[in-house]
Structure formats: C-alpha cells, structure tokens
C-alpha cells in the first residue's frame, strides 16, 4: 500500500477537523505537528481569566483526541521553516517530508507594529495568558485588602479592544468584582472596582448589527463598565495608556491592562514565500491553496481567503472548521480515487455570538438577531456543543450551574507569586 504523507501544522479548530476527516482515509499517513500538547477552546479563555473555569475545562490533550486513529502521528514541536519545492517541513528537532501539507497554525497576539507595548499589557490568546491574567486579577484584590488606601488604583482594570474577547472579559470582570466576591473582603468594597473598555471605533462588536452593538454597550454600562468608544491608543508605557479621544488626548492608568485589540497570523506562513496581507495572513486562491503548489493548503486565521464578492472571511472558528473539512475532502479524493478536480470553497455563515454577562448574550445569524436571556441560552448551547470531549462538556456545565446558582467562581486559587509566572 502506497500511503501518502500528509502533514497538518496546528491542532486548532481547522487542523483538528482536517485530521479527523483524513484519518478515515486508509491510504493517508497523517502527521499532526503542534507546539503544545493540547487543543484549546479559545472562545472560553476569558472564563479561565476570571476564575469561572479551570484550564483543563477548555483544553484537551491532542493525543487523546487522535489515539483511536492508527494512521495519525502526533509531534509536539515548533515548526521553523518549510521548503515547498523539496516538500519538507523543518522543526527545531527534525524534518518531515510530505505529499500534502495543511497549514492551520492560527494566529498570535498582534500589537499593530508596537511590540514594545507587550511588556505593559496582558494578552489573552492561550492558557498561559489566561492563567497569568487570572493571577493578576485575584492578586489585585488581595493587595487592595492589605492596602485599602490604594484600592481605587489597584482595582482599576483596562481592556483594550471592543471585539468579542474584550466585551466578554469586561462583563466577566465586572460580575466577578461587583457580585461574586463582593462580600469576601473586609477592608475594601470590590464592587467599586473600575473596569474600562477602550475601543477605537464608534461601536463595540463592529461585526454585529449596530442594534446589537448599542445593546451590548448599554448592558455593559448597566453592569458598571466604563465604555470608551472612538478612543484610539497612541502609546503604552510606564506612565499609562496614551489615548486620543473626541475631547482630546489623555493618559489612563490601570493596575491591569489586558490587550484584546488584535491578532496577527502565525509567522510560519511567511516561510512559504507567498504574498501576505498586513496581518501576516497568506493570500490563498479559491481552493485555500496555490496554483503552482496545489499540494499546499492554508486555512483558518493563517489564511487570507476572499469569497466571490472579494470579501475576506473573518478569523472565526466556524470558518477554520469548514475550511479544514474542505481541504481534507480534496486530499482524500486525490489519495483514494486520484480525483484532482476541485470546486471553490464556499463558507456557510452559521452566525456569531457574544456573552455580555450572566443571563445576557447576543447572537446574529444573517438578519436574525437574538439578545438577552434567549441569546444567553443559545450561547450556552453552542459553546457546549462545540467543546471537544464529553468530560469537557460535563465539567463546564457543572461549573456554569454552580456559578449561576451560587454566584461563586470555583477557580480562585493563587498557586504562586505573580513574579514567577
């Protein structure tokens, strides 16, 4: 049997979907390479950061997900370059040849060309980021309890970016400080915490209908979040966040600054030698591939894919998942039937959603808009449905039920000093 070697780089949503479908092809020998040993459900990172969930609730070992497939090999390693002419992937520890290659390495935190801002902010892109953010938030309450005269300074949290991550994190910090732990301290009133959400545009959640954006803003304000729209970050340094507003320039200081304003593609895409957009995404054709190297595919956050209307698809998990299944189907037909005919990728928009706080979320599917409690129930169902593994679904459901009924956060352990993170 002449098995074809298929390398998949990245075990995020798109890569995992591709592997699962390709594993059904007996003539395929699949190598999945990822720099971590787990698949991460990134949409719920903010709940780890605010002590609602544990890291293990939203992450599952890649080997556990692929152990039942005899034709799948998992390599934990960092890919450093790709030689597309010799069909070789180079990692720090070795090299791997391929017949087909799928790049699904996702994205990383982007600072719009200002990497120096990273030292003054906390990103929220992986498990380490979320744990770091959680420790800093929890330690801020402990420090304020010891130094109540500085509580207004220590309990000021700034989130930069009014997309789903920023909105959900702002609402969750507000709920944590103003309700969940409000009676746990004696020297401070945690309900007086100041949460500031900064957005450069005129609306929060610009990908949603404006009616839902306005609703989101009103709900956050109701929860005590200071929403600053039309506020552009000019600089971040030891003095604070320098912003430009409609009223003029000012400096805002916060004890904790979370960066949720942008991402950029994993730099591994640049090693292909194809054109990239401003965010580092590789520009692909209608098959998520390239005319001169049709055996290479780029999907998900790493790809700049434009539909027939020249509209770039957003960096969302449903896009990556559909692209993963799409390219796996192309490869499977080629391997099993020597069928190299291809049809362009077509994305089916299944909607988007964001949670604002307890019992309140928004959802939009084309022109159908849902908000409030019904939107929250829909958000719960979708996020449980897309969780990988029964254990994860069950543990998340129990954590949510416990938090909802008791107004408690079950993951509030501070395991080591912040300077050891």
GROMACS .gro file of C-alpha atoms in nm:
model
  421
    1UNK     CA    1   0.000   0.000   0.000
    2UNK     CA    2   0.142   0.333  -0.109
    3UNK     CA    3   0.032   0.569   0.164
    4UNK     CA    4   0.051   0.942   0.104
    5UNK     CA    5   0.221   1.150   0.371
    6UNK     CA    6   0.007   1.438   0.493
    7UNK     CA    7   0.139   1.692   0.740
    8UNK     CA    8  -0.101   1.913   0.934
    9UNK     CA    9   0.059   2.203   1.122
   10UNK     CA   10  -0.161   2.325   1.407
   11UNK     CA   11  -0.419   2.146   1.622
   12UNK     CA   12  -0.662   2.434   1.647
   13UNK     CA   13  -1.015   2.416   1.509
   14UNK     CA   14  -0.928   2.388   1.139
   15UNK     CA   15  -0.636   2.150   1.175
   16UNK     CA   16  -0.824   1.916   1.405
   17UNK     CA   17  -1.122   1.898   1.171
   18UNK     CA   18  -0.890   1.815   0.880
   19UNK     CA   19  -0.714   1.538   1.077
   20UNK     CA   20  -1.040   1.376   1.185
   21UNK     CA   21  -1.166   1.359   0.830
   22UNK     CA   22  -0.836   1.250   0.679
   23UNK     CA   23  -0.798   0.975   0.940
   24UNK     CA   24  -1.083   0.790   0.769
   25UNK     CA   25  -0.869   0.756   0.458
   26UNK     CA   26  -0.672   0.431   0.482
   27UNK     CA   27  -0.421   0.546   0.219
   28UNK     CA   28  -0.327   0.854   0.423
   29UNK     CA   29  -0.046   0.871   0.677
   30UNK     CA   30  -0.101   1.185   0.881
   31UNK     CA   31   0.147   1.373   1.097
   32UNK     CA   32  -0.003   1.641   1.320
   33UNK     CA   33   0.252   1.893   1.449
   34UNK     CA   34   0.171   2.146   1.719
   35UNK     CA   35   0.386   2.346   1.961
   36UNK     CA   36   0.159   2.248   2.253
   37UNK     CA   37   0.019   1.911   2.356
   38UNK     CA   38  -0.343   2.024   2.370
   39UNK     CA   39  -0.633   2.152   2.166
   40UNK     CA   40  -0.766   2.475   2.316
   41UNK     CA   41  -1.120   2.609   2.304
   42UNK     CA   42  -1.014   2.973   2.280
   43UNK     CA   43  -1.362   3.133   2.299
   44UNK     CA   44  -1.377   3.048   2.669
   45UNK     CA   45  -1.030   3.170   2.767
   46UNK     CA   46  -1.184   3.476   2.931
   47UNK     CA   47  -1.369   3.250   3.176
   48UNK     CA   48  -1.039   3.098   3.285
   49UNK     CA   49  -0.901   3.451   3.322
   50UNK     CA   50  -1.189   3.545   3.551
   51UNK     CA   51  -1.183   3.228   3.764
   52UNK     CA   52  -1.506   3.071   3.635
   53UNK     CA   53  -1.339   2.773   3.465
   54UNK     CA   54  -1.018   2.580   3.509
   55UNK     CA   55  -0.769   2.549   3.221
   56UNK     CA   56  -0.841   2.177   3.190
   57UNK     CA   57  -1.207   2.256   3.124
   58UNK     CA   58  -1.126   2.415   2.789
   59UNK     CA   59  -0.819   2.217   2.684
   60UNK     CA   60  -0.779   1.850   2.597
   61UNK     CA   61  -0.463   1.656   2.506
   62UNK     CA   62  -0.419   1.615   2.131
   63UNK     CA   63  -0.308   1.255   2.174
   64UNK     CA   64  -0.636   1.173   2.350
   65UNK     CA   65  -0.826   1.310   2.052
   66UNK     CA   66  -0.628   1.111   1.796
   67UNK     CA   67  -0.535   0.789   1.979
   68UNK     CA   68  -0.807   0.588   1.807
   69UNK     CA   69  -0.665   0.666   1.462
   70UNK     CA   70  -0.385   0.425   1.372
   71UNK     CA   71  -0.272   0.642   1.079
   72UNK     CA   72  -0.224   0.962   1.281
   73UNK     CA   73   0.108   1.053   1.442
   74UNK     CA   74   0.133   1.349   1.683
   75UNK     CA   75   0.451   1.553   1.713
   76UNK     CA   76   0.489   1.824   1.976
   77UNK     CA   77   0.734   2.069   1.826
   78UNK     CA   78   0.796   2.411   1.678
   79UNK     CA   79   0.797   2.442   1.300
   80UNK     CA   80   1.073   2.679   1.191
   81UNK     CA   81   1.054   2.665   0.811
   82UNK     CA   82   0.904   2.495   0.508
   83UNK     CA   83   1.076   2.403   0.183
   84UNK     CA   84   0.784   2.385  -0.058
   85UNK     CA   85   0.997   2.272  -0.352
   86UNK     CA   86   1.153   1.976  -0.168
   87UNK     CA   87   0.829   1.919   0.026
   88UNK     CA   88   0.995   1.922   0.367
   89UNK     CA   89   0.879   2.071   0.699
   90UNK     CA   90   1.161   2.162   0.937
   91UNK     CA   91   1.112   2.172   1.313
   92UNK     CA   92   1.365   2.252   1.584
   93UNK     CA   93   1.411   1.879   1.639
   94UNK     CA   94   1.395   1.727   1.292
   95UNK     CA   95   1.245   1.731   0.945
   96UNK     CA   96   0.943   1.566   0.786
   97UNK     CA   97   0.862   1.509   0.421
   98UNK     CA   98   0.512   1.529   0.282
   99UNK     CA   99   0.292   1.475  -0.020
  100UNK     CA  100   0.028   1.717   0.106
  101UNK     CA  101   0.064   1.997   0.359
  102UNK     CA  102  -0.204   2.181   0.557
  103UNK     CA  103  -0.104   2.494   0.746
  104UNK     CA  104  -0.354   2.560   1.024
  105UNK     CA  105  -0.121   2.723   1.277
  106UNK     CA  106  -0.364   3.001   1.363
  107UNK     CA  107  -0.272   3.343   1.495
  108UNK     CA  108  -0.095   3.516   1.782
  109UNK     CA  109  -0.139   3.843   1.967
  110UNK     CA  110  -0.070   4.142   1.742
  111UNK     CA  111   0.019   4.494   1.855
  112UNK     CA  112  -0.010   4.672   1.521
  113UNK     CA  113   0.365   4.709   1.489
  114UNK     CA  114   0.418   4.816   1.852
  115UNK     CA  115   0.572   4.507   2.007
  116UNK     CA  116   0.709   4.727   2.288
  117UNK     CA  117   0.354   4.752   2.426
  118UNK     CA  118   0.360   4.385   2.520
  119UNK     CA  119   0.560   4.444   2.841
  120UNK     CA  120   0.285   4.673   2.974
  121UNK     CA  121  -0.013   4.454   2.886
  122UNK     CA  122  -0.151   4.105   2.937
  123UNK     CA  123  -0.266   3.930   2.618
  124UNK     CA  124  -0.538   3.665   2.615
  125UNK     CA  125  -0.454   3.415   2.345
  126UNK     CA  126  -0.352   3.092   2.520
  127UNK     CA  127  -0.375   2.905   2.851
  128UNK     CA  128  -0.060   3.067   2.992
  129UNK     CA  129  -0.204   3.413   2.917
  130UNK     CA  130  -0.534   3.325   3.085
  131UNK     CA  131  -0.368   3.188   3.399
  132UNK     CA  132  -0.143   3.492   3.418
  133UNK     CA  133  -0.442   3.724   3.382
  134UNK     CA  134  -0.637   3.534   3.649
  135UNK     CA  135  -0.350   3.550   3.897
  136UNK     CA  136  -0.305   3.921   3.843
  137UNK     CA  137  -0.674   3.989   3.888
  138UNK     CA  138  -0.700   3.779   4.204
  139UNK     CA  139  -0.379   3.925   4.348
  140UNK     CA  140  -0.510   4.276   4.286
  141UNK     CA  141  -0.794   4.209   4.531
  142UNK     CA  142  -0.553   4.065   4.788
  143UNK     CA  143  -0.319   4.363   4.756
  144UNK     CA  144  -0.610   4.605   4.787
  145UNK     CA  145  -0.722   4.428   5.105
  146UNK     CA  146  -0.377   4.487   5.256
  147UNK     CA  147  -0.360   4.846   5.127
  148UNK     CA  148  -0.717   4.979   5.122
  149UNK     CA  149  -0.591   5.335   5.080
  150UNK     CA  150  -0.473   5.232   4.731
  151UNK     CA  151  -0.781   5.027   4.641
  152UNK     CA  152  -0.903   5.268   4.372
  153UNK     CA  153  -0.568   5.230   4.196
  154UNK     CA  154  -0.530   4.856   4.248
  155UNK     CA  155  -0.885   4.775   4.141
  156UNK     CA  156  -0.872   4.954   3.807
  157UNK     CA  157  -0.880   4.720   3.509
  158UNK     CA  158  -0.843   4.829   3.150
  159UNK     CA  159  -0.935   4.616   2.849
  160UNK     CA  160  -0.821   4.740   2.508
  161UNK     CA  161  -1.037   4.615   2.222
  162UNK     CA  162  -1.416   4.612   2.184
  163UNK     CA  163  -1.447   4.284   1.997
  164UNK     CA  164  -1.597   3.964   2.147
  165UNK     CA  165  -1.296   3.894   2.372
  166UNK     CA  166  -1.288   4.246   2.514
  167UNK     CA  167  -1.665   4.262   2.567
  168UNK     CA  168  -1.687   3.920   2.731
  169UNK     CA  169  -1.386   3.983   2.954
  170UNK     CA  170  -1.514   4.324   3.065
  171UNK     CA  171  -1.853   4.179   3.156
  172UNK     CA  172  -1.696   3.887   3.339
  173UNK     CA  173  -1.457   4.104   3.545
  174UNK     CA  174  -1.749   4.327   3.636
  175UNK     CA  175  -1.951   4.027   3.752
  176UNK     CA  176  -1.657   3.886   3.948
  177UNK     CA  177  -1.576   4.209   4.131
  178UNK     CA  178  -1.922   4.354   4.180
  179UNK     CA  179  -2.116   4.038   4.266
  180UNK     CA  180  -1.925   3.713   4.304
  181UNK     CA  181  -1.661   3.824   4.557
  182UNK     CA  182  -1.821   4.146   4.682
  183UNK     CA  183  -1.877   4.003   5.031
  184UNK     CA  184  -1.547   3.819   5.071
  185UNK     CA  185  -1.328   4.108   5.183
  186UNK     CA  186  -1.339   4.319   5.497
  187UNK     CA  187  -1.126   4.626   5.427
  188UNK     CA  188  -1.236   4.700   5.069
  189UNK     CA  189  -1.552   4.718   4.865
  190UNK     CA  190  -1.476   4.524   4.549
  191UNK     CA  191  -1.797   4.646   4.388
  192UNK     CA  192  -1.623   4.982   4.348
  193UNK     CA  193  -1.374   4.828   4.104
  194UNK     CA  194  -1.333   5.030   3.788
  195UNK     CA  195  -1.348   4.841   3.459
  196UNK     CA  196  -1.264   5.044   3.148
  197UNK     CA  197  -1.322   4.908   2.798
  198UNK     CA  198  -1.143   5.100   2.522
  199UNK     CA  199  -1.250   5.074   2.158
  200UNK     CA  200  -1.105   5.275   1.869
  201UNK     CA  201  -1.422   5.254   1.661
  202UNK     CA  202  -1.763   5.410   1.703
  203UNK     CA  203  -1.925   5.084   1.819
  204UNK     CA  204  -1.848   4.771   2.013
  205UNK     CA  205  -1.860   4.442   1.822
  206UNK     CA  206  -1.843   4.604   1.477
  207UNK     CA  207  -1.907   4.270   1.303
  208UNK     CA  208  -2.260   4.267   1.451
  209UNK     CA  209  -2.564   4.469   1.351
  210UNK     CA  210  -2.548   4.814   1.513
  211UNK     CA  211  -2.865   4.747   1.713
  212UNK     CA  212  -2.685   4.465   1.892
  213UNK     CA  213  -2.371   4.675   1.934
  214UNK     CA  214  -2.569   4.951   2.107
  215UNK     CA  215  -2.748   4.693   2.321
  216UNK     CA  216  -2.412   4.547   2.426
  217UNK     CA  217  -2.281   4.888   2.525
  218UNK     CA  218  -2.592   4.964   2.732
  219UNK     CA  219  -2.572   4.627   2.909
  220UNK     CA  220  -2.204   4.674   2.997
  221UNK     CA  221  -2.269   5.024   3.131
  222UNK     CA  222  -2.554   4.880   3.337
  223UNK     CA  223  -2.300   4.639   3.486
  224UNK     CA  224  -2.066   4.920   3.580
  225UNK     CA  225  -1.823   4.908   3.287
  226UNK     CA  226  -1.690   5.241   3.159
  227UNK     CA  227  -1.711   5.205   2.780
  228UNK     CA  228  -1.485   5.443   2.589
  229UNK     CA  229  -1.565   5.449   2.216
  230UNK     CA  230  -1.380   5.648   1.949
  231UNK     CA  231  -1.071   5.613   2.167
  232UNK     CA  232  -0.750   5.533   1.982
  233UNK     CA  233  -0.443   5.405   2.166
  234UNK     CA  234  -0.142   5.619   2.073
  235UNK     CA  235   0.114   5.466   2.305
  236UNK     CA  236   0.153   5.244   2.610
  237UNK     CA  237   0.440   5.297   2.850
  238UNK     CA  238   0.524   5.305   3.220
  239UNK     CA  239   0.310   5.619   3.260
  240UNK     CA  240  -0.006   5.453   3.133
  241UNK     CA  241  -0.213   5.432   2.817
  242UNK     CA  242  -0.191   5.739   2.595
  243UNK     CA  243  -0.516   5.774   2.402
  244UNK     CA  244  -0.678   6.010   2.156
  245UNK     CA  245  -1.047   6.083   2.215
  246UNK     CA  246  -1.302   6.318   2.062
  247UNK     CA  247  -1.230   6.553   2.353
  248UNK     CA  248  -0.853   6.541   2.308
  249UNK     CA  249  -0.556   6.336   2.423
  250UNK     CA  250  -0.524   6.191   2.773
  251UNK     CA  251  -0.336   5.930   2.974
  252UNK     CA  252  -0.524   5.650   3.150
  253UNK     CA  253  -0.362   5.440   3.420
  254UNK     CA  254  -0.469   5.092   3.520
  255UNK     CA  255  -0.332   4.827   3.752
  256UNK     CA  256  -0.402   4.556   3.494
  257UNK     CA  257  -0.418   4.621   3.120
  258UNK     CA  258  -0.550   4.340   2.900
  259UNK     CA  259  -0.477   4.359   2.529
  260UNK     CA  260  -0.771   4.226   2.325
  261UNK     CA  261  -0.738   4.461   2.030
  262UNK     CA  262  -0.588   4.246   1.762
  263UNK     CA  263  -0.411   3.938   1.636
  264UNK     CA  264  -0.165   3.861   1.362
  265UNK     CA  265  -0.102   3.541   1.172
  266UNK     CA  266   0.150   3.287   1.291
  267UNK     CA  267   0.481   3.388   1.129
  268UNK     CA  268   0.535   3.035   0.992
  269UNK     CA  269   0.318   3.134   0.696
  270UNK     CA  270   0.587   3.371   0.574
  271UNK     CA  271   0.829   3.082   0.519
  272UNK     CA  272   0.618   2.972   0.222
  273UNK     CA  273   0.733   3.272   0.024
  274UNK     CA  274   0.384   3.375  -0.090
  275UNK     CA  275   0.234   3.726  -0.052
  276UNK     CA  276   0.094   3.816   0.290
  277UNK     CA  277  -0.156   4.082   0.391
  278UNK     CA  278  -0.091   4.345   0.661
  279UNK     CA  279  -0.181   4.097   0.933
  280UNK     CA  280   0.066   3.838   0.805
  281UNK     CA  281  -0.205   3.613   0.658
  282UNK     CA  282  -0.111   3.417   0.348
  283UNK     CA  283  -0.315   3.511   0.042
  284UNK     CA  284  -0.466   3.190  -0.099
  285UNK     CA  285  -0.678   3.105  -0.404
  286UNK     CA  286  -1.038   2.983  -0.414
  287UNK     CA  287  -0.924   2.635  -0.306
  288UNK     CA  288  -0.730   2.759   0.000
  289UNK     CA  289  -0.421   2.668  -0.198
  290UNK     CA  290  -0.180   2.792  -0.468
  291UNK     CA  291  -0.169   2.746  -0.844
  292UNK     CA  292   0.197   2.640  -0.853
  293UNK     CA  293   0.180   2.423  -0.540
  294UNK     CA  294  -0.170   2.272  -0.523
  295UNK     CA  295  -0.050   2.019  -0.263
  296UNK     CA  296  -0.018   2.301  -0.004
  297UNK     CA  297  -0.323   2.439   0.177
  298UNK     CA  298  -0.352   2.727   0.425
  299UNK     CA  299  -0.666   2.761   0.636
  300UNK     CA  300  -0.816   2.945   0.931
  301UNK     CA  301  -0.658   3.254   1.087
  302UNK     CA  302  -0.343   3.197   0.883
  303UNK     CA  303  -0.524   3.240   0.550
  304UNK     CA  304  -0.645   3.547   0.367
  305UNK     CA  305  -0.937   3.396   0.175
  306UNK     CA  306  -1.173   3.615  -0.026
  307UNK     CA  307  -1.511   3.494  -0.142
  308UNK     CA  308  -1.662   3.554  -0.485
  309UNK     CA  309  -1.755   3.907  -0.377
  310UNK     CA  310  -1.392   3.978  -0.284
  311UNK     CA  311  -1.488   3.988   0.084
  312UNK     CA  312  -1.226   3.848   0.320
  313UNK     CA  313  -1.358   3.581   0.553
  314UNK     CA  314  -1.321   3.662   0.924
  315UNK     CA  315  -1.085   3.480   1.158
  316UNK     CA  316  -1.356   3.276   1.329
  317UNK     CA  317  -1.357   2.913   1.436
  318UNK     CA  318  -1.652   2.819   1.206
  319UNK     CA  319  -1.450   2.942   0.906
  320UNK     CA  320  -1.146   2.737   1.007
  321UNK     CA  321  -1.355   2.425   1.075
  322UNK     CA  322  -1.531   2.439   0.740
  323UNK     CA  323  -1.204   2.501   0.559
  324UNK     CA  324  -1.045   2.210   0.744
  325UNK     CA  325  -1.313   1.970   0.626
  326UNK     CA  326  -1.300   2.121   0.275
  327UNK     CA  327  -0.926   2.067   0.219
  328UNK     CA  328  -0.941   1.722   0.382
  329UNK     CA  329  -1.206   1.625   0.130
  330UNK     CA  330  -0.988   1.745  -0.159
  331UNK     CA  331  -0.690   1.545  -0.033
  332UNK     CA  332  -0.897   1.233   0.040
  333UNK     CA  333  -1.041   1.226  -0.311
  334UNK     CA  334  -0.697   1.272  -0.459
  335UNK     CA  335  -0.542   0.998  -0.245
  336UNK     CA  336  -0.821   0.741  -0.274
  337UNK     CA  337  -0.953   0.798  -0.625
  338UNK     CA  338  -0.683   1.003  -0.794
  339UNK     CA  339  -0.955   1.265  -0.836
  340UNK     CA  340  -0.791   1.607  -0.861
  341UNK     CA  341  -1.099   1.802  -0.963
  342UNK     CA  342  -1.173   2.088  -0.723
  343UNK     CA  343  -1.464   2.314  -0.653
  344UNK     CA  344  -1.411   2.653  -0.483
  345UNK     CA  345  -1.458   2.677  -0.109
  346UNK     CA  346  -1.790   2.830  -0.005
  347UNK     CA  347  -1.840   2.943   0.352
  348UNK     CA  348  -2.176   2.888   0.517
  349UNK     CA  349  -2.228   3.160   0.776
  350UNK     CA  350  -2.376   2.998   1.086
  351UNK     CA  351  -2.385   3.325   1.276
  352UNK     CA  352  -2.188   3.484   1.555
  353UNK     CA  353  -2.247   3.546   1.923
  354UNK     CA  354  -2.103   3.707   2.232
  355UNK     CA  355  -2.183   3.683   2.603
  356UNK     CA  356  -2.218   4.011   2.791
  357UNK     CA  357  -2.280   3.873   3.138
  358UNK     CA  358  -2.498   3.643   3.343
  359UNK     CA  359  -2.820   3.566   3.153
  360UNK     CA  360  -2.738   3.815   2.877
  361UNK     CA  361  -2.581   3.748   2.538
  362UNK     CA  362  -2.632   3.842   2.175
  363UNK     CA  363  -2.647   3.627   1.863
  364UNK     CA  364  -2.685   3.708   1.496
  365UNK     CA  365  -2.749   3.475   1.203
  366UNK     CA  366  -2.779   3.681   0.885
  367UNK     CA  367  -3.073   3.913   0.961
  368UNK     CA  368  -3.195   3.715   1.263
  369UNK     CA  369  -3.094   3.888   1.585
  370UNK     CA  370  -3.130   3.743   1.934
  371UNK     CA  371  -3.045   3.916   2.259
  372UNK     CA  372  -3.099   3.888   2.631
  373UNK     CA  373  -3.181   3.563   2.809
  374UNK     CA  374  -3.271   3.368   2.493
  375UNK     CA  375  -2.943   3.479   2.338
  376UNK     CA  376  -2.763   3.359   2.651
  377UNK     CA  377  -2.926   3.015   2.632
  378UNK     CA  378  -2.825   2.990   2.267
  379UNK     CA  379  -2.469   3.092   2.361
  380UNK     CA  380  -2.458   2.821   2.631
  381UNK     CA  381  -2.580   2.551   2.395
  382UNK     CA  382  -2.342   2.639   2.111
  383UNK     CA  383  -2.035   2.661   2.333
  384UNK     CA  384  -2.112   2.328   2.498
  385UNK     CA  385  -2.183   2.166   2.160
  386UNK     CA  386  -1.850   2.267   2.009
  387UNK     CA  387  -1.649   2.158   2.312
  388UNK     CA  388  -1.430   1.858   2.234
  389UNK     CA  389  -1.485   1.559   2.459
  390UNK     CA  390  -1.765   1.460   2.698
  391UNK     CA  391  -1.555   1.533   3.007
  392UNK     CA  392  -1.504   1.894   2.900
  393UNK     CA  393  -1.873   1.947   2.830
  394UNK     CA  394  -1.973   1.794   3.162
  395UNK     CA  395  -1.717   1.984   3.373
  396UNK     CA  396  -1.804   2.315   3.205
  397UNK     CA  397  -2.176   2.257   3.254
  398UNK     CA  398  -2.126   2.178   3.624
  399UNK     CA  399  -1.906   2.487   3.668
  400UNK     CA  400  -2.162   2.708   3.497
  401UNK     CA  401  -2.451   2.567   3.703
  402UNK     CA  402  -2.253   2.615   4.024
  403UNK     CA  403  -2.158   2.971   3.931
  404UNK     CA  404  -2.511   3.057   3.821
  405UNK     CA  405  -2.682   2.923   4.134
  406UNK     CA  406  -2.432   3.030   4.398
  407UNK     CA  407  -2.278   3.343   4.240
  408UNK     CA  408  -1.939   3.187   4.311
  409UNK     CA  409  -1.629   3.138   4.099
  410UNK     CA  410  -1.473   2.798   4.161
  411UNK     CA  411  -1.122   2.854   4.025
  412UNK     CA  412  -0.986   3.125   4.254
  413UNK     CA  413  -0.663   2.960   4.364
  414UNK     CA  414  -0.345   3.166   4.358
  415UNK     CA  415  -0.079   2.898   4.335
  416UNK     CA  416   0.239   3.103   4.315
  417UNK     CA  417   0.356   3.465   4.323
  418UNK     CA  418   0.294   3.669   4.011
  419UNK     CA  419   0.667   3.725   3.954
  420UNK     CA  420   0.715   3.352   3.891
  421UNK     CA  421   0.467   3.338   3.603
   0.00000   0.00000   0.00000
